[in-house]
Amino acid sequence: MTMPYDGRSRPTPVYEPGALPPREFENEFCETLMRTVLENAPPGSRMPDGMTPQQARVHHGTYLKYMSFFAWKFPSWLMSVASLCPYQDVRKEIIKDCVDEEVGDPDAGGRCHIDLLYDEAEVCGVSRQEIFETDPTPVILACINAWENFTRTMSWLGGYAAIGGLEITQSEPAFRARERISGIEATKKYTEEFGGIAFHERLGLPDGSLKFLALHLYKDRFHGGGELALLVKYANTRSLQKEALWAARATIQILSMHLAEIRRLASEAAGVTDLALAKA
């Protein structure tokens, strides 16, 4: 007897009339993500200018401290999607992602991603104990609960679009969409500022000492690419496609609020004014 949610024998869904063809939907999804990113992100680098190396370390360490709530919950949201999804290939992709996040990533010397966050925060002077004893602010808690609700109240595909969409923003198709929207030079500048490539010197730290964000920029290109291919594969009706597009817009809007709050807290801890947030 076949179990009702046994996805091993399920054929690949056939795209129904009215749905965008796979390539068109992929482009629409990526452009929706990146337009929402560009519309909601505050201008400039995420780290204010004019700080001393000590202030920059405090800023980055505090940023990671409050990012830990998201990093800690992210694998749980993926597993929540997996628990609802009948398709083995989707669950396999999610499990591979969660192994990197919580078990160990070969590209990180066997360290899991949350441990990389703790390690990097400690380099900046924020101990694990301080992170463990820190409570989320109401804004951070609201954002965390919103992502939690996505994976519990939407279809598995809608939840995957919301949570996987956060990694898809770093995938090659999304970068191409960003280049189409904002230009190649602006996209290159963003890439340099995202991880340890551009700002490790601002913290007075050696090259290679900031691994958490830089590694995510690298790994999310692969995880995000896999997630995008699966979303395109299974969004075989226009209704499912619209649900995924709504989730993509909503998750980026929530991410924008979440990161703005973390930047505010980091700037306060460093004793600086984040002019980009003040203008936003």
mmCIF file of C-alpha atoms in Angstrom:
data_model
loop_
_atom_site.group_PDB
_atom_site.id
_atom_site.type_symbol
_atom_site.label_atom_id
_atom_site.label_comp_id
_atom_site.label_asym_id
_atom_site.label_seq_id
_atom_site.Cartn_x
_atom_site.Cartn_y
_atom_site.Cartn_z
ATOM 1 C CA MET A 1 0.000 0.000 0.000
ATOM 2 C CA THR A 2 1.287 3.457 -0.889
ATOM 3 C CA MET A 3 1.201 6.023 1.888
ATOM 4 C CA PRO A 4 -0.774 9.124 0.894
ATOM 5 C CA TYR A 5 2.224 11.448 1.282
ATOM 6 C CA ASP A 6 4.906 9.135 -0.049
ATOM 7 C CA GLY A 7 6.673 11.313 -2.592
ATOM 8 C CA ARG A 8 9.082 8.679 -3.877
ATOM 9 C CA SER A 9 6.699 7.482 -6.601
ATOM 10 C CA ARG A 10 5.198 10.857 -7.434
ATOM 11 C CA PRO A 11 5.882 12.018 -10.993
ATOM 12 C CA THR A 12 7.162 15.496 -11.718
ATOM 13 C CA PRO A 13 4.139 17.812 -11.859
ATOM 14 C CA VAL A 14 3.040 18.910 -15.316
ATOM 15 C CA TYR A 15 2.687 22.649 -15.761
ATOM 16 C CA GLU A 16 -1.002 23.450 -16.050
ATOM 17 C CA PRO A 17 -2.596 25.947 -18.461
ATOM 18 C CA GLY A 18 -2.247 29.505 -17.182
ATOM 19 C CA ALA A 19 1.044 28.927 -15.380
ATOM 20 C CA LEU A 20 4.111 30.765 -16.610
ATOM 21 C CA PRO A 21 6.644 28.462 -18.305
ATOM 22 C CA PRO A 22 9.507 27.411 -15.988
ATOM 23 C CA ARG A 23 12.134 29.871 -17.287
ATOM 24 C CA GLU A 24 9.701 32.796 -17.234
ATOM 25 C CA PHE A 25 8.620 31.972 -13.688
ATOM 26 C CA GLU A 26 12.246 31.658 -12.547
ATOM 27 C CA ASN A 27 12.963 35.127 -13.931
ATOM 28 C CA GLU A 28 9.801 36.554 -12.378
ATOM 29 C CA PHE A 29 10.588 35.039 -8.974
ATOM 30 C CA CYS A 30 14.191 36.277 -8.950
ATOM 31 C CA GLU A 31 13.270 39.752 -10.162
ATOM 32 C CA THR A 32 10.509 39.968 -7.547
ATOM 33 C CA LEU A 33 13.017 39.059 -4.838
ATOM 34 C CA MET A 34 15.670 41.502 -5.988
ATOM 35 C CA ARG A 35 13.311 44.417 -6.668
ATOM 36 C CA THR A 36 11.959 44.003 -3.157
ATOM 37 C CA VAL A 37 15.516 43.892 -1.790
ATOM 38 C CA LEU A 38 16.446 47.109 -3.605
ATOM 39 C CA GLU A 39 13.201 48.866 -2.651
ATOM 40 C CA ASN A 40 13.533 48.061 1.047
ATOM 41 C CA ALA A 41 17.265 48.007 1.786
ATOM 42 C CA PRO A 42 18.700 51.202 3.316
ATOM 43 C CA PRO A 43 21.308 52.873 1.105
ATOM 44 C CA GLY A 44 25.018 52.407 1.648
ATOM 45 C CA SER A 45 27.066 49.765 3.388
ATOM 46 C CA ARG A 46 25.557 47.956 6.370
ATOM 47 C CA MET A 47 28.427 49.336 8.480
ATOM 48 C CA PRO A 48 28.544 53.123 9.047
ATOM 49 C CA ASP A 49 31.600 55.038 7.905
ATOM 50 C CA GLY A 50 33.987 56.871 10.213
ATOM 51 C CA MET A 51 34.402 54.243 12.920
ATOM 52 C CA THR A 52 37.652 53.268 14.566
ATOM 53 C CA PRO A 53 38.630 49.578 14.278
ATOM 54 C CA GLN A 54 37.509 49.069 17.883
ATOM 55 C CA GLN A 55 34.096 50.591 17.169
ATOM 56 C CA ALA A 56 33.822 48.495 14.016
ATOM 57 C CA ARG A 57 34.504 45.318 15.977
ATOM 58 C CA VAL A 58 31.858 46.243 18.540
ATOM 59 C CA HIS A 59 29.427 46.997 15.715
ATOM 60 C CA HIS A 60 30.057 43.707 13.917
ATOM 61 C CA GLY A 61 30.078 41.627 17.105
ATOM 62 C CA THR A 62 26.773 43.160 18.194
ATOM 63 C CA TYR A 63 25.354 42.606 14.723
ATOM 64 C CA LEU A 64 26.219 38.910 14.974
ATOM 65 C CA LYS A 65 24.870 38.697 18.516
ATOM 66 C CA TYR A 66 21.415 39.778 17.407
ATOM 67 C CA MET A 67 21.648 37.833 14.133
ATOM 68 C CA SER A 68 22.059 34.680 16.256
ATOM 69 C CA PHE A 69 18.297 34.433 16.819
ATOM 70 C CA PHE A 70 17.745 34.109 13.072
ATOM 71 C CA ALA A 71 20.716 31.772 12.580
ATOM 72 C CA TRP A 72 19.524 29.513 15.382
ATOM 73 C CA LYS A 73 15.952 29.258 14.027
ATOM 74 C CA PHE A 74 16.658 29.064 10.289
ATOM 75 C CA PRO A 75 17.243 25.263 10.150
ATOM 76 C CA SER A 76 14.049 24.699 12.161
ATOM 77 C CA TRP A 77 12.040 26.591 9.558
ATOM 78 C CA LEU A 78 13.533 24.488 6.779
ATOM 79 C CA MET A 79 12.722 21.308 8.683
ATOM 80 C CA SER A 80 9.169 22.531 9.215
ATOM 81 C CA VAL A 81 8.835 22.852 5.434
ATOM 82 C CA ALA A 82 10.312 19.375 4.999
ATOM 83 C CA SER A 83 7.760 17.917 7.410
ATOM 84 C CA LEU A 84 4.954 19.134 5.142
ATOM 85 C CA CYS A 85 6.539 18.348 1.780
ATOM 86 C CA PRO A 86 5.772 15.014 0.072
ATOM 87 C CA TYR A 87 8.668 15.194 -2.396
ATOM 88 C CA GLN A 88 11.887 13.377 -1.575
ATOM 89 C CA ASP A 89 14.115 15.587 -3.738
ATOM 90 C CA VAL A 90 12.956 18.678 -1.844
ATOM 91 C CA ARG A 91 13.529 17.024 1.516
ATOM 92 C CA LYS A 92 16.994 15.868 0.436
ATOM 93 C CA GLU A 93 17.947 19.445 -0.496
ATOM 94 C CA ILE A 94 16.660 20.710 2.832
ATOM 95 C CA ILE A 95 18.543 18.035 4.777
ATOM 96 C CA LYS A 96 21.819 18.896 3.003
ATOM 97 C CA ASP A 97 21.298 22.552 3.905
ATOM 98 C CA CYS A 98 20.536 21.708 7.526
ATOM 99 C CA VAL A 99 23.656 19.538 7.815
ATOM 100 C CA ASP A 100 25.776 22.581 6.893
ATOM 101 C CA GLU A 101 23.825 24.757 9.311
ATOM 102 C CA GLU A 102 23.745 22.471 12.349
ATOM 103 C CA VAL A 103 26.075 19.484 11.923
ATOM 104 C CA GLY A 104 29.197 20.474 10.014
ATOM 105 C CA ASP A 105 30.172 22.071 6.721
ATOM 106 C CA PRO A 106 33.242 20.657 4.889
ATOM 107 C CA ASP A 107 33.875 24.131 3.459
ATOM 108 C CA ALA A 108 34.115 25.453 7.020
ATOM 109 C CA GLY A 109 36.578 22.860 8.273
ATOM 110 C CA GLY A 110 33.763 20.732 9.636
ATOM 111 C CA ARG A 111 32.326 23.562 11.730
ATOM 112 C CA CYS A 112 28.573 24.153 11.567
ATOM 113 C CA HIS A 113 27.365 27.598 10.601
ATOM 114 C CA ILE A 114 26.008 28.658 13.980
ATOM 115 C CA ASP A 115 29.407 27.871 15.533
ATOM 116 C CA LEU A 116 31.042 30.084 12.891
ATOM 117 C CA LEU A 117 28.798 32.912 14.044
ATOM 118 C CA TYR A 118 29.835 32.388 17.661
ATOM 119 C CA ASP A 119 33.513 32.186 16.684
ATOM 120 C CA GLU A 120 33.368 35.397 14.665
ATOM 121 C CA ALA A 121 31.519 37.253 17.403
ATOM 122 C CA GLU A 122 34.196 36.185 19.898
ATOM 123 C CA VAL A 123 36.924 37.543 17.581
ATOM 124 C CA CYS A 124 35.086 40.868 17.841
ATOM 125 C CA GLY A 125 34.888 40.706 21.642
ATOM 126 C CA VAL A 126 31.366 39.303 22.127
ATOM 127 C CA SER A 127 31.429 36.044 24.065
ATOM 128 C CA ARG A 128 29.117 33.092 23.574
ATOM 129 C CA GLN A 129 27.832 33.610 27.088
ATOM 130 C CA GLU A 130 26.845 37.177 26.252
ATOM 131 C CA ILE A 131 25.005 35.941 23.173
ATOM 132 C CA PHE A 132 23.205 33.241 25.189
ATOM 133 C CA GLU A 133 22.103 35.798 27.799
ATOM 134 C CA THR A 134 20.804 38.362 25.280
ATOM 135 C CA ASP A 135 17.058 38.662 24.708
ATOM 136 C CA PRO A 136 15.540 39.608 21.352
ATOM 137 C CA THR A 137 13.957 43.023 20.999
ATOM 138 C CA PRO A 138 10.226 43.167 20.168
ATOM 139 C CA VAL A 139 11.025 43.917 16.513
ATOM 140 C CA ILE A 140 13.397 40.947 16.217
ATOM 141 C CA LEU A 141 10.890 38.686 17.973
ATOM 142 C CA ALA A 142 8.089 39.808 15.638
ATOM 143 C CA CYS A 143 10.227 39.019 12.594
ATOM 144 C CA ILE A 144 11.244 35.609 13.944
ATOM 145 C CA ASN A 145 7.599 34.771 14.659
ATOM 146 C CA ALA A 146 6.554 35.906 11.175
ATOM 147 C CA TRP A 147 9.021 33.488 9.539
ATOM 148 C CA GLU A 148 7.842 30.772 11.925
ATOM 149 C CA ASN A 149 4.264 31.365 10.830
ATOM 150 C CA PHE A 150 5.183 31.219 7.151
ATOM 151 C CA THR A 151 6.327 27.619 7.539
ATOM 152 C CA ARG A 152 3.320 26.585 9.612
ATOM 153 C CA THR A 153 0.401 28.334 7.915
ATOM 154 C CA MET A 154 1.291 28.342 4.210
ATOM 155 C CA SER A 155 1.624 25.417 1.836
ATOM 156 C CA TRP A 156 4.997 23.711 1.866
ATOM 157 C CA LEU A 157 5.837 25.521 -1.386
ATOM 158 C CA GLY A 158 4.845 28.919 -0.008
ATOM 159 C CA GLY A 159 6.893 28.312 3.138
ATOM 160 C CA TYR A 160 9.839 27.152 1.042
ATOM 161 C CA ALA A 161 9.587 30.274 -1.122
ATOM 162 C CA ALA A 162 9.691 32.425 2.015
ATOM 163 C CA ILE A 163 12.555 30.667 3.802
ATOM 164 C CA GLY A 164 14.474 29.396 0.792
ATOM 165 C CA GLY A 165 13.975 32.771 -0.851
ATOM 166 C CA LEU A 166 16.358 34.297 1.687
ATOM 167 C CA GLU A 167 19.142 32.070 0.329
ATOM 168 C CA ILE A 168 17.980 32.378 -3.268
ATOM 169 C CA THR A 169 18.868 36.098 -3.132
ATOM 170 C CA GLN A 170 22.524 34.983 -3.252
ATOM 171 C CA SER A 171 22.078 32.501 -6.125
ATOM 172 C CA GLU A 172 23.479 33.083 -9.604
ATOM 173 C CA PRO A 173 20.023 33.601 -11.197
ATOM 174 C CA ALA A 174 19.176 36.194 -8.531
ATOM 175 C CA PHE A 175 22.488 37.993 -9.073
ATOM 176 C CA ARG A 176 21.749 38.128 -12.794
ATOM 177 C CA ALA A 177 18.334 39.570 -11.982
ATOM 178 C CA ARG A 178 19.974 42.148 -9.718
ATOM 179 C CA GLU A 179 22.391 43.086 -12.486
ATOM 180 C CA ARG A 180 19.475 43.576 -14.883
ATOM 181 C CA ILE A 181 17.772 45.863 -12.384
ATOM 182 C CA SER A 182 20.607 47.861 -10.785
ATOM 183 C CA GLY A 183 23.607 47.284 -13.051
ATOM 184 C CA ILE A 184 26.774 45.195 -12.889
ATOM 185 C CA GLU A 185 28.930 47.682 -10.934
ATOM 186 C CA ALA A 186 26.353 48.195 -8.172
ATOM 187 C CA THR A 187 25.950 44.428 -7.821
ATOM 188 C CA LYS A 188 29.722 43.936 -7.613
ATOM 189 C CA LYS A 189 29.986 46.584 -4.886
ATOM 190 C CA TYR A 190 27.241 44.863 -2.887
ATOM 191 C CA THR A 191 29.062 41.516 -3.140
ATOM 192 C CA GLU A 192 32.304 43.021 -1.833
ATOM 193 C CA GLU A 193 30.579 44.652 1.134
ATOM 194 C CA PHE A 194 28.486 41.639 2.144
ATOM 195 C CA GLY A 195 31.176 39.387 3.591
ATOM 196 C CA GLY A 196 34.739 39.623 4.799
ATOM 197 C CA ILE A 197 36.115 40.787 1.448
ATOM 198 C CA ALA A 198 35.829 44.545 1.972
ATOM 199 C CA PHE A 199 35.451 45.281 5.659
ATOM 200 C CA HIS A 200 37.880 43.025 7.571
ATOM 201 C CA GLU A 201 40.442 45.820 7.371
ATOM 202 C CA ARG A 202 37.944 48.229 8.912
ATOM 203 C CA LEU A 203 37.840 45.963 11.951
ATOM 204 C CA GLY A 204 41.624 45.819 12.188
ATOM 205 C CA LEU A 205 41.541 42.054 11.646
ATOM 206 C CA PRO A 206 43.589 39.869 9.280
ATOM 207 C CA ASP A 207 42.187 38.691 5.988
ATOM 208 C CA GLY A 208 40.228 35.468 6.404
ATOM 209 C CA SER A 209 39.272 36.074 10.020
ATOM 210 C CA LEU A 210 35.661 36.943 9.159
ATOM 211 C CA LYS A 211 34.184 33.706 7.856
ATOM 212 C CA PHE A 212 30.501 33.646 8.803
ATOM 213 C CA LEU A 213 29.014 36.121 6.312
ATOM 214 C CA ALA A 214 31.599 35.443 3.621
ATOM 215 C CA LEU A 215 30.942 31.699 3.789
ATOM 216 C CA HIS A 216 27.189 32.272 3.564
ATOM 217 C CA LEU A 217 27.638 34.396 0.477
ATOM 218 C CA TYR A 218 29.503 31.461 -1.081
ATOM 219 C CA LYS A 219 27.310 28.598 0.151
ATOM 220 C CA ASP A 220 23.990 30.329 -0.458
ATOM 221 C CA ARG A 221 24.818 30.446 -4.158
ATOM 222 C CA PHE A 222 24.633 26.649 -4.147
ATOM 223 C CA HIS A 223 21.808 26.162 -1.641
ATOM 224 C CA GLY A 224 19.834 28.993 -3.209
ATOM 225 C CA GLY A 225 20.313 27.593 -6.695
ATOM 226 C CA GLY A 226 19.004 24.201 -5.600
ATOM 227 C CA GLU A 227 16.041 25.731 -3.802
ATOM 228 C CA LEU A 228 15.157 27.869 -6.810
ATOM 229 C CA ALA A 229 15.229 24.865 -9.175
ATOM 230 C CA LEU A 230 12.851 22.954 -6.889
ATOM 231 C CA LEU A 231 10.454 25.887 -6.517
ATOM 232 C CA VAL A 232 10.323 26.231 -10.287
ATOM 233 C CA LYS A 233 9.811 22.489 -10.681
ATOM 234 C CA TYR A 234 6.833 22.250 -8.325
ATOM 235 C CA ALA A 235 5.123 25.643 -8.855
ATOM 236 C CA ASN A 236 3.143 24.143 -11.699
ATOM 237 C CA THR A 237 -0.013 26.276 -11.419
ATOM 238 C CA ARG A 238 -0.409 30.039 -11.598
ATOM 239 C CA SER A 239 -1.989 29.934 -8.138
ATOM 240 C CA LEU A 240 1.119 28.283 -6.658
ATOM 241 C CA GLN A 241 3.347 30.708 -8.545
ATOM 242 C CA LYS A 242 1.455 33.692 -7.126
ATOM 243 C CA GLU A 243 1.711 32.249 -3.617
ATOM 244 C CA ALA A 244 5.485 31.917 -4.062
ATOM 245 C CA LEU A 245 5.769 35.488 -5.379
ATOM 246 C CA TRP A 246 3.767 36.863 -2.446
ATOM 247 C CA ALA A 247 5.980 34.925 -0.021
ATOM 248 C CA ALA A 248 9.102 36.275 -1.751
ATOM 249 C CA ARG A 249 7.979 39.883 -1.347
ATOM 250 C CA ALA A 250 6.840 39.405 2.239
ATOM 251 C CA THR A 251 9.976 37.605 3.420
ATOM 252 C CA ILE A 252 12.261 40.322 2.045
ATOM 253 C CA GLN A 253 10.151 43.054 3.642
ATOM 254 C CA ILE A 254 10.432 41.235 6.973
ATOM 255 C CA LEU A 255 14.171 40.745 6.447
ATOM 256 C CA SER A 256 14.548 44.478 5.842
ATOM 257 C CA MET A 257 12.887 45.291 9.183
ATOM 258 C CA HIS A 258 14.948 42.626 10.919
ATOM 259 C CA LEU A 259 18.285 43.860 9.561
ATOM 260 C CA ALA A 260 17.422 47.520 10.180
ATOM 261 C CA GLU A 261 16.774 46.703 13.834
ATOM 262 C CA ILE A 262 20.058 44.799 14.116
ATOM 263 C CA ARG A 263 21.941 47.685 12.473
ATOM 264 C CA ARG A 264 20.328 50.105 14.933
ATOM 265 C CA LEU A 265 21.397 48.004 17.904
ATOM 266 C CA ALA A 266 24.909 47.538 16.531
ATOM 267 C CA SER A 267 25.336 51.263 15.911
ATOM 268 C CA GLU A 268 24.109 52.121 19.396
ATOM 269 C CA ALA A 269 26.575 49.663 20.919
ATOM 270 C CA ALA A 270 29.420 51.163 18.878
ATOM 271 C CA GLY A 271 28.414 54.707 19.808
ATOM 272 C CA VAL A 272 27.813 55.868 16.234
ATOM 273 C CA THR A 273 24.897 57.174 14.182
ATOM 274 C CA ASP A 274 23.833 55.088 11.200
ATOM 275 C CA LEU A 275 22.970 57.854 8.753
ATOM 276 C CA ALA A 276 21.634 55.361 6.207
ATOM 277 C CA LEU A 277 18.998 54.213 8.689
ATOM 278 C CA ALA A 278 18.205 57.778 9.689
ATOM 279 C CA LYS A 279 17.457 58.650 6.048
ATOM 280 C CA ALA A 280 15.467 55.468 5.345
#
